[in-house]
Short mmCIF file of C-alpha atoms in Angstrom, two decimals:
data_model
loop_
_atom_site.label_atom_id
_atom_site.label_comp_id
_atom_site.label_asym_id
_atom_site.label_seq_id
_atom_site.Cartn_x
_atom_site.Cartn_y
_atom_site.Cartn_z
CA MET A 688 61.75 -19.72 3.61
CA PRO A 689 58.95 -18.19 5.70
CA GLU A 690 58.97 -18.93 9.42
CA GLU A 691 55.51 -20.53 9.36
CA LEU A 692 56.60 -23.05 6.69
CA LYS A 693 59.64 -24.03 8.77
CA ARG A 694 57.44 -24.55 11.83
CA ALA A 695 54.93 -26.61 9.82
CA GLN A 696 57.69 -28.80 8.39
CA ALA A 697 59.22 -29.35 11.83
CA CYS A 698 55.80 -30.21 13.26
CA ALA A 699 55.09 -32.68 10.42
CA LEU A 700 58.50 -34.34 10.77
CA ARG A 701 57.96 -34.76 14.50
CA TYR A 702 54.53 -36.28 13.82
CA LEU A 703 56.03 -38.69 11.27
CA SER A 704 58.83 -39.72 13.61
CA TYR A 705 56.49 -41.95 15.65
CA ARG A 706 55.13 -43.96 12.72
CA ASP A 707 54.31 -43.70 9.02
CA ARG A 708 51.20 -41.62 8.31
CA SER A 709 48.85 -40.88 5.42
CA GLU A 710 48.78 -37.48 3.73
CA PHE A 711 45.32 -36.96 5.22
CA GLU A 712 46.59 -37.57 8.78
CA VAL A 713 49.50 -35.14 8.39
CA SER A 714 47.24 -32.54 6.81
CA ALA A 715 44.69 -32.91 9.63
CA ARG A 716 47.44 -32.61 12.24
CA LEU A 717 48.77 -29.40 10.68
CA SER A 718 45.23 -28.00 10.42
CA GLN A 719 44.74 -28.79 14.10
CA LYS A 720 47.90 -26.79 14.82
CA GLU A 721 46.25 -23.91 12.89
CA PHE A 722 48.67 -23.60 9.98
CA ALA A 723 47.40 -21.86 6.84
CA GLN A 724 46.06 -24.15 4.09
CA ASN A 725 48.75 -23.12 1.55
CA THR A 726 51.47 -23.81 4.16
CA ILE A 727 49.96 -27.24 4.81
CA GLN A 728 49.92 -28.04 1.09
CA GLU A 729 53.53 -26.88 0.65
CA THR A 730 54.58 -29.05 3.60
CA ILE A 731 52.72 -32.09 2.20
CA ASP A 732 54.36 -31.57 -1.22
CA TRP A 733 57.79 -31.19 0.43
CA LEU A 734 57.36 -34.39 2.48
CA THR A 735 56.09 -36.31 -0.55
CA GLY A 736 59.06 -35.09 -2.61
CA LEU A 737 61.45 -36.34 0.05
CA GLY A 738 59.68 -39.72 0.15
CA TYR A 739 58.53 -39.28 3.77
CA LEU A 740 54.88 -39.39 2.73
CA ASN A 741 53.60 -42.10 0.42
CA ASP A 742 49.97 -43.23 0.75
CA GLU A 743 50.51 -46.51 -1.17
CA ARG A 744 53.40 -47.52 1.08
CA PHE A 745 51.48 -46.46 4.18
CA ALA A 746 48.34 -48.43 3.18
CA LEU A 747 50.32 -51.59 2.54
CA ALA A 748 52.38 -51.34 5.75
CA TRP A 749 49.32 -50.53 7.87
CA SER A 750 47.36 -53.41 6.33
CA ARG A 751 50.13 -55.95 6.82
CA SER A 752 50.59 -54.84 10.40
CA ARG A 753 46.87 -55.05 11.26
CA VAL A 754 46.48 -58.46 9.62
CA SER A 755 49.54 -59.95 11.30
CA THR A 756 48.99 -58.49 14.78
CA LYS A 757 45.21 -58.07 15.06
CA LYS A 758 44.07 -60.67 12.51
CA PHE A 759 41.54 -58.26 10.98
CA GLY A 760 39.20 -59.26 8.19
CA GLU A 761 38.82 -57.33 4.96
CA TYR A 762 35.78 -55.25 6.02
CA ARG A 763 37.39 -53.95 9.19
CA LEU A 764 40.65 -53.17 7.43
CA ARG A 765 38.86 -51.34 4.61
CA GLN A 766 37.04 -49.24 7.20
CA GLU A 767 40.28 -48.34 9.00
CA LEU A 768 42.10 -47.39 5.80
CA SER A 769 39.17 -45.26 4.71
CA ALA A 770 39.25 -43.46 8.08
CA LYS A 771 42.91 -42.67 7.38
CA GLY A 772 41.75 -40.66 4.36
CA LEU A 773 43.12 -42.98 1.68
CA LYS A 774 41.66 -43.10 -1.82
CA SER A 775 39.57 -46.16 -2.65
CA GLU A 776 41.99 -47.29 -5.41
CA ILE A 777 44.87 -47.32 -2.91
CA ILE A 778 42.74 -49.20 -0.35
CA GLU A 779 41.66 -51.85 -2.86
CA GLN A 780 45.24 -52.34 -4.08
CA ALA A 781 46.54 -52.79 -0.51
CA LEU A 782 43.75 -55.23 0.38
CA ARG A 783 44.36 -57.24 -2.79
CA ILE A 784 48.07 -57.58 -1.96
CA VAL A 785 47.63 -58.32 1.75
CA TYR A 786 44.90 -60.92 1.30
CA SER A 787 46.86 -62.62 -1.48
CA GLU A 788 49.63 -63.08 1.13
CA SER A 789 47.32 -64.13 3.99
CA ASN A 790 44.25 -66.29 3.54
CA GLU A 791 41.23 -64.65 5.23
CA TRP A 792 39.72 -68.06 6.00
CA ASP A 793 42.88 -69.09 7.89
CA LEU A 794 42.88 -65.77 9.79
CA ALA A 795 39.27 -66.29 10.84
CA GLN A 796 40.02 -69.83 12.01
CA ALA A 797 43.04 -68.67 14.04
CA CYS A 798 41.00 -65.88 15.68
CA ALA A 799 38.12 -68.22 16.44
CA GLN A 800 40.38 -70.92 17.92
CA LYS A 801 41.94 -68.40 20.27
CA LYS A 802 38.54 -67.00 21.29
CA LEU A 803 37.11 -70.50 21.85
CA SER A 804 39.70 -71.15 24.55
CA HIS A 805 38.06 -68.32 26.54
CA LEU A 806 34.55 -69.71 26.06
CA LYS A 807 34.90 -73.01 27.90
CA GLY A 808 31.85 -74.27 29.78
CA ILE A 809 29.33 -72.14 27.87
CA ASP A 810 26.39 -73.79 26.12
CA PRO A 811 26.95 -74.34 22.38
CA LYS A 812 24.28 -71.85 21.19
CA ALA A 813 25.67 -69.02 23.31
CA LYS A 814 29.20 -70.00 22.31
CA SER A 815 28.25 -69.90 18.61
CA ARG A 816 26.61 -66.50 18.98
CA ARG A 817 29.55 -64.99 20.86
CA LEU A 818 32.06 -66.42 18.42
CA ALA A 819 30.10 -65.11 15.42
CA GLN A 820 29.82 -61.63 16.95
CA PHE A 821 33.53 -61.63 17.72
CA LEU A 822 34.44 -62.56 14.13
CA GLN A 823 32.07 -59.93 12.74
CA ARG A 824 33.72 -57.24 14.89
CA LYS A 825 37.06 -58.40 13.51
CA GLY A 826 35.72 -57.60 10.04
CA PHE A 827 35.22 -61.00 8.45
CA ALA A 828 32.56 -61.58 5.80
CA SER A 829 29.30 -63.19 6.93
CA GLU A 830 29.97 -66.33 4.88
CA THR A 831 33.41 -66.75 6.47
CA VAL A 832 31.94 -66.19 9.95
CA TYR A 833 29.19 -68.75 9.36
CA LYS A 834 31.50 -71.44 7.98
CA THR A 835 34.11 -70.89 10.70
CA VAL A 836 31.61 -71.05 13.56
CA LYS A 837 29.84 -74.07 12.08
CA LYS A 838 33.10 -75.96 11.63
CA LEU A 839 34.62 -75.14 15.02
CA ILE A 840 31.50 -75.56 17.14
CA SER A 841 30.60 -78.89 15.50
CA ASN A 842 34.20 -80.09 15.97
CA GLU A 843 34.16 -79.05 19.60
CA THR A 844 30.76 -80.70 20.22
CA ASP A 845 32.08 -83.92 18.64
CA HIS A 846 35.11 -83.82 20.98
CA GLU A 847 32.84 -83.35 24.00
CA LEU A 848 30.66 -86.27 22.97
CA PHE A 849 33.53 -88.54 21.97
CA PRO A 850 36.65 -87.49 23.95
CA GLY A 851 40.07 -88.77 23.00
#
């Protein structure tokens, strides 16, 4: 086995030891380290053959992690997966699975509730605007953002008018 291939494989294994990666990420890392393109492809094929690289598994694990820890909406997650160099079929499959397990509406409500606790004492219009912008940055669809803000702000206003 040529010396360059051994070095590329060792570099890729070290890179994968921190967390699971997409083929695109590993390929980009090896390119950055200035390995030849045929060496990179051989390394990718070797890692895939060993089961260390699997874009479907990576997409699903990454998606589940981002939804459970960051409460991301579908748009934001799709953007992140695309930036990881994944094919659109793999992205759509992962999103379908993840959002069948977690309801996006419930995620948006949980995010908004948490954010609302930091927006105490702000006038309702400003609070609505900030909450909507926050949910949009999290990647929720406009309809979900609108319904969530409308529901939570009207509930909160009712509680302020009629406490207890």
